[in-house]
Amino acid sequence: MTGSIFRSRLSKAFDERTARFHTSVIEDMRIFDEDIDGTEAHDIMLHEQGIIPLESLKLILKALEETRNEWHSGKLQIGPEFEDIHEFIEKHVIGKIGLESGGMIHTGRSRNDQVVVDIRMKVRMDLLDVAERVLQLNEAIFKLAETHVDTIMMMYTHSQHAQIGTFAHYLLSYADALARDFQRLMECYSRVNKNPLGAGPIGGTSIRINRERTAELLGFEGLVENSIDATSGRDWAVEAASVSAIIMSNLSRICADFIEWSTREFNYIELADEYASSSSIMPQKKNPSTLELIRGRSAETYGTLVELLSMVKGIQSGYSQDLQGTKPPLWRCFDTVKTSLEIMAGIISTLKVNSIHMAESAKEGLTAAVELAERLVTEKNLSFRESYRLVAALVRYSIEKNTRLEDIQPEAFSEISERTIGREIKLDASFIKESTDAKLILKRRRSRGSPNPEEVRRKLEDRKKQLKESYAALNSKREAISKSKELLKETVAKYISL
Ligand code: ARG
């Protein structure tokens, strides 16, 4: 059979330029296996419904399996003369077994439901692969955090010294964000993993199909029921892009921190050499360029989100060819997210942390001010605003006298309190010293979720337990897919051997 199988109504072929412009075969290469699986499930169902006779089904399934093997052994040439992989595969099968049997494979189906089956099957795997990498990153984070529960570190707001914290506390903040990313991926998965097959071009089919059966054979949990929604909805793809973009935004902020903390001025951390680059001219350079690339590529995933949203915003209900453009940005987006997560896990597992320097830097400055103010509230019965005023005056005093907060003498303290709040507060020197000692400060932090090392240890244990549960949830989804793959394989083998 020569020429397109889809153009019987038309008198001419696409001109060559239009064919190249029109085809989706390049991006479809990623859904080759999915397309074979989808067609096998559909045709098995058609046979079981009494629509395709056994002899034809056997020929079809054999031809499809042969095609799959030829694809995997690199024997197939697929060019722009095919509109898409769906045309290629159907035509290839017809070429093998003839139009009488081969011509049955597309009964009761349209490319509009076919293509979303393939993309949903691909995207569900991508979501699980991303989810697995999120968990692996969290595993790396927990390992590093374990050794830094007592590593004192400055925390910043507005890029200015804010409160004293620990490096583990910082790390766990991102572990929590990533745990939410994991939840988002799982929820998105549950919406992606639904069967659109059987929706036809837009309004279903008069062929007596069984949509539940193809769902079972393909591992979908339920149907995308409405035939218009099934063929033209892409909100699930937008959601996948959105979840990916959010993950990248989290990674990007870690990158921003780590890039700054790798500077000579901060010198808190150093990337392992295998994650750093140098310069073509400045021999001394060690650049955190890998982090910069992750941060930069987050833009690419935001681009995917905007691209998909823009694509769907103006098109009428029902399939339009615009939707062909769903695939390339999605594939690119998943590639970027997966690699970025892997590299970030590598960076975290090999990170050199200058704990001593971190702790030293936290001692400088005036961050004990808030601790001192709170202690005056709890132990000296000042109202918070009185205490705030008093400590602000102490801060000004220490700046004027060029002395540290902890070196302010009790006499100066009494005098300042008299002057600012109209009451003399007597303190002994140890009160101020203890109020400004970083270790004691952390110990006194009592709010849930604070960097108090005991609290951080509790959280770490709790999150490690959660991680195990997340792995279990992920694996059960993977197992369900493997089972359906087995089922399809066995069913194909059974019919071929009948
Ligand atoms: N190549 C198309 C895509 O990727 C497949 C669906 C085409 N449907 C159609 N009626 N032209 O979206």
mmCIF file with all atom_site columns, N, CA and C in Angstrom, residues 89 165 183 218 230 463 496:
data_model
loop_
_atom_site.group_PDB
_atom_site.id
_atom_site.type_symbol
_atom_site.label_atom_id
_atom_site.label_alt_id
_atom_site.label_comp_id
_atom_site.label_asym_id
_atom_site.label_entity_id
_atom_site.label_seq_id
_atom_site.pdbx_PDB_ins_code
_atom_site.Cartn_x
_atom_site.Cartn_y
_atom_site.Cartn_z
_atom_site.occupancy
_atom_site.B_iso_or_equiv
_atom_site.pdbx_formal_charge
_atom_site.auth_seq_id
_atom_site.auth_comp_id
_atom_site.auth_asym_id
_atom_site.auth_atom_id
_atom_site.pdbx_PDB_model_num
ATOM 1  N N  . ILE A 1 89  ? 2.261   2.892   12.499 1.00 0.00 ? 89  ILE A N  1
ATOM 2  C CA . ILE A 1 89  ? 2.053   1.530   13.020 1.00 0.00 ? 89  ILE A CA 1
ATOM 3  C C  . ILE A 1 89  ? 0.888   0.844   12.297 1.00 0.00 ? 89  ILE A C  1
ATOM 4  N N  . GLY A 1 165 ? 19.811  29.439  63.824 1.00 0.00 ? 165 GLY A N  1
ATOM 5  C CA . GLY A 1 165 ? 19.193  28.146  63.538 1.00 0.00 ? 165 GLY A CA 1
ATOM 6  C C  . GLY A 1 165 ? 20.257  27.078  63.386 1.00 0.00 ? 165 GLY A C  1
ATOM 7  N N  . GLN A 1 183 ? 3.447   14.380  47.316 1.00 0.00 ? 183 GLN A N  1
ATOM 8  C CA . GLN A 1 183 ? 1.974   14.246  47.399 1.00 0.00 ? 183 GLN A CA 1
ATOM 9  C C  . GLN A 1 183 ? 1.307   14.774  46.135 1.00 0.00 ? 183 GLN A C  1
ATOM 10 N N  . LEU A 1 218 ? -4.792  -2.060  30.380 1.00 0.00 ? 218 LEU A N  1
ATOM 11 C CA . LEU A 1 218 ? -3.753  -1.023  30.306 1.00 0.00 ? 218 LEU A CA 1
ATOM 12 C C  . LEU A 1 218 ? -3.390  -0.452  31.679 1.00 0.00 ? 218 LEU A C  1
ATOM 13 N N  . ALA A 1 230 ? -12.620 13.385  27.414 1.00 0.00 ? 230 ALA A N  1
ATOM 14 C CA . ALA A 1 230 ? -11.552 12.393  27.245 1.00 0.00 ? 230 ALA A CA 1
ATOM 15 C C  . ALA A 1 230 ? -10.629 12.750  26.094 1.00 0.00 ? 230 ALA A C  1
ATOM 16 N N  . ARG A 1 463 ? 10.006  12.267  59.753 1.00 0.00 ? 463 ARG A N  1
ATOM 17 C CA . ARG A 1 463 ? 10.056  12.384  58.289 1.00 0.00 ? 463 ARG A CA 1
ATOM 18 C C  . ARG A 1 463 ? 10.676  11.137  57.657 1.00 0.00 ? 463 ARG A C  1
ATOM 19 N N  . ILE A 1 496 ? -2.351  -15.307 20.769 1.00 0.00 ? 496 ILE A N  1
ATOM 20 C CA . ILE A 1 496 ? -1.477  -15.700 19.659 1.00 0.00 ? 496 ILE A CA 1
ATOM 21 C C  . ILE A 1 496 ? -1.365  -17.225 19.591 1.00 0.00 ? 496 ILE A C  1
#
